[in-house]
Coordinates of C-alpha atoms and ligand atoms in Angstrom, one line a residue:
X1 CA 7.5 9.4 10.5
X2 CA 10.2 11.2 8.5
X3 CA 12.4 8.1 7.8
X4 CA 9.5 5.7 6.8
X5 CA 9.4 4.9 3.1
X6 CA 5.6 4.3 3.2
X7 CA 5.0 7.6 5.0
X8 CA 7.0 9.3 2.2
X9 CA 4.8 7.6 -0.4
X10 CA 1.6 8.7 1.5
X11 CA 2.8 12.3 1.7
X12 CA 3.8 12.3 -2.0
X13 CA 7.5 12.7 -1.4
X14 CA 8.4 9.6 -3.4
X15 CA 6.4 8.0 -6.2
X16 CA 4.5 4.7 -6.1
X17 CA 2.1 2.9 -8.3
X18 CA -1.1 3.6 -6.3
X19 CA -4.0 1.2 -6.9
X20 CA -6.5 2.7 -4.5
X21 CA -6.7 5.2 -1.7
X22 CA -9.2 6.9 0.6
X23 CA -8.9 9.0 3.8
X24 CA -7.6 6.1 5.9
X25 CA -5.8 3.6 3.6
X26 CA -3.6 3.4 0.5
X27 CA -2.8 0.4 -1.7
X28 CA 0.1 0.2 -4.0
X29 CA 2.1 -2.3 -6.1
X30 CA 5.0 -3.8 -4.3
X31 CA 8.2 -2.7 -6.0
X32 CA 9.8 -6.1 -5.7
X33 CA 6.9 -8.5 -6.3
X34 CA 6.6 -12.2 -5.6
X35 CA 4.4 -12.2 -8.7
X36 CA 3.5 -9.2 -10.9
X37 CA 0.5 -7.5 -9.4
X38 CA 1.6 -8.2 -5.8
X39 CA -0.1 -5.4 -3.8
X40 CA 0.3 -3.8 -0.4
X41 CA -2.4 -2.3 1.7
X42 CA -1.5 0.1 4.5
X43 CA -3.0 2.6 6.9
X44 CA -2.2 6.2 6.2
X45 CA -1.6 6.7 9.9
X46 CA 1.9 5.4 10.7
X47 CA 1.9 2.4 12.9
X48 CA 4.8 -0.1 13.3
X49 CA 3.0 -3.4 13.2
X50 CA -0.3 -5.3 13.7
X51 CA -0.3 -4.8 17.5
X52 CA 0.3 -1.1 17.0
X53 CA -2.7 -0.8 14.6
X54 CA -5.5 1.3 16.1
X55 CA -8.8 -0.5 16.3
X56 CA -10.5 2.3 14.2
X57 CA -8.3 1.2 11.3
X58 CA -9.3 -2.5 11.2
X59 CA -12.4 -2.0 9.1
X60 CA -10.8 0.3 6.5
X61 CA -7.8 -2.0 6.1
X62 CA -9.9 -5.1 5.6
X63 CA -12.4 -3.4 3.3
X64 CA -9.5 -2.1 1.1
X65 CA -7.9 -5.6 1.2
X66 CA -11.1 -7.1 -0.2
X67 CA -11.4 -4.4 -2.9
X68 CA -7.8 -5.0 -4.0
X69 CA -7.9 -8.7 -3.8
X70 CA -11.1 -8.8 -5.9
X71 CA -9.5 -6.5 -8.5
X72 CA -6.4 -8.8 -8.6
X73 CA -8.5 -11.9 -9.0
X74 CA -10.6 -10.3 -11.8
X75 CA -7.8 -8.6 -13.7
X76 CA -5.3 -11.4 -13.5
X77 CA -7.8 -14.3 -13.7
X78 CA -6.4 -15.8 -10.5
X79 CA -7.4 -19.2 -9.1
X80 CA -5.8 -18.3 -5.8
X81 CA -3.8 -15.7 -3.8
X82 CA -2.1 -15.2 -0.4
X83 CA -2.9 -12.5 2.0
X84 CA -0.2 -12.1 4.7
X85 CA 1.6 -9.7 6.9
X86 CA 5.2 -9.9 8.3
X87 CA 5.5 -8.5 11.8
X88 CA 8.9 -8.0 13.4
X89 CA 12.3 -8.3 11.8
X90 CA 12.5 -12.0 12.7
X91 CA 9.3 -12.6 10.8
X92 CA 10.6 -10.9 7.7
X93 CA 9.3 -7.4 8.2
X94 CA 11.5 -4.9 6.4
X95 CA 9.3 -1.8 6.3
X96 CA 8.1 -0.9 9.8
X97 CA 4.8 0.6 8.8
X98 CA 2.1 -2.0 9.1
X99 CA 0.9 -3.5 5.8
X100 CA -0.9 -6.4 4.3
X101 CA 0.5 -8.2 1.3
X102 CA -1.8 -9.7 -1.4
X103 CA 0.1 -11.8 -3.9
X104 CA -1.2 -13.7 -6.9
X105 CA -0.6 -17.5 -6.9
X106 CA -0.2 -19.7 -10.0
X107 CA -0.2 -23.4 -10.5
X108 CA 3.3 -24.9 -9.8
X109 CA 4.8 -21.6 -8.8
X110 CA 6.7 -23.5 -6.0
X111 CA 6.2 -20.9 -3.3
X112 CA 6.1 -22.5 0.1
X113 CA 5.7 -20.6 3.4
X114 CA 6.1 -23.7 5.6
X115 CA 8.7 -26.3 4.8
X116 CA 8.2 -28.8 7.6
X117 CA 5.2 -28.9 9.8
X118 CA 5.5 -29.9 13.5
X119 CA 3.4 -32.3 15.5
X120 CA 2.4 -31.7 19.2
X121 CA 3.5 -34.4 21.6
X122 CA 1.2 -35.7 24.4
X123 CA -0.3 -32.9 26.4
X124 CA 1.5 -30.2 24.5
X125 CA -1.5 -29.0 22.4
X126 CA -3.4 -28.4 25.7
X127 CA -0.4 -26.8 27.4
X128 CA -0.1 -24.3 24.5
X129 CA -3.8 -23.6 24.6
X130 CA -3.8 -23.0 28.3
X131 CA -0.8 -20.6 28.2
X132 CA -2.3 -18.6 25.4
X133 CA -5.8 -18.4 26.8
X134 CA -4.3 -17.0 30.1
X135 CA -3.0 -14.1 28.1
X136 CA -6.1 -13.2 26.2
X137 CA -7.0 -9.6 27.0
X138 CA -10.3 -8.3 25.7
X139 CA -10.4 -4.7 24.4
X140 CA -11.9 -2.3 26.9
X141 CA -15.4 -1.1 25.8
Ligands
LIG1 P1 7.9 -6.5 4.5 O1 9.2 -7.1 4.1 O2 6.8 -7.5 4.8 O3 8.0 -5.4 5.5 O4 7.3 -5.8 3.2 C1 7.8 -4.6 2.7 C2 7.5 -4.6 1.2 O5 7.6 -3.2 0.8 C3 8.6 -5.4 0.4 O6 7.9 -6.4 -0.2 C4 9.2 -4.3 -0.5 O7 9.4 -4.8 -1.8 C5 8.1 -3.3 -0.5 N1 8.7 -1.9 -0.7 C6 9.7 -1.3 -0.2 N2 9.9 -0.1 -0.7 C7 8.9 0.1 -1.6 C8 8.5 1.2 -2.4 N3 9.2 2.4 -2.5 N4 7.4 1.0 -3.2 C9 6.7 -0.1 -3.2 N5 7.0 -1.2 -2.4 C10 8.1 -1.1 -1.6

């Protein structure tokens, strides 16, 4: 994708602080980190979001996420971290090339992803379960 900033990094057209790469994935430091060391893990093959990610890429993405998370925990002496992915503009995705974020967490850093949790009313939990189960599609073998 010519207008994708991550594709430009992958092809070497723009610089990045690369932590790790292999034939399938690349990991780099986020240029605007939540905390210093905040890393991104992305497939080298362009795909827009999680649902666009080819199943062949799952293993390499998760393996790289584990390698990078372990390196962050060891190097920055972390007690905790968040692993997340924003998918879709409404969910906060700003670069439309799928990626995982791994960010360090520190005591009292006051980062909250959920401000007010909801409660299901009578029957609603089951209703949501039923609707979602009706749309489960297993991958074809
Ligand atoms: P998201 O908003 O979840 O799509 O995440 C995209 C992330 O990419 C943001 O946290 C940006 O700070 C980061 N980002 C954008 N451009 C660059 C770049 N050139 N190098 C490193 N990180 C970048």
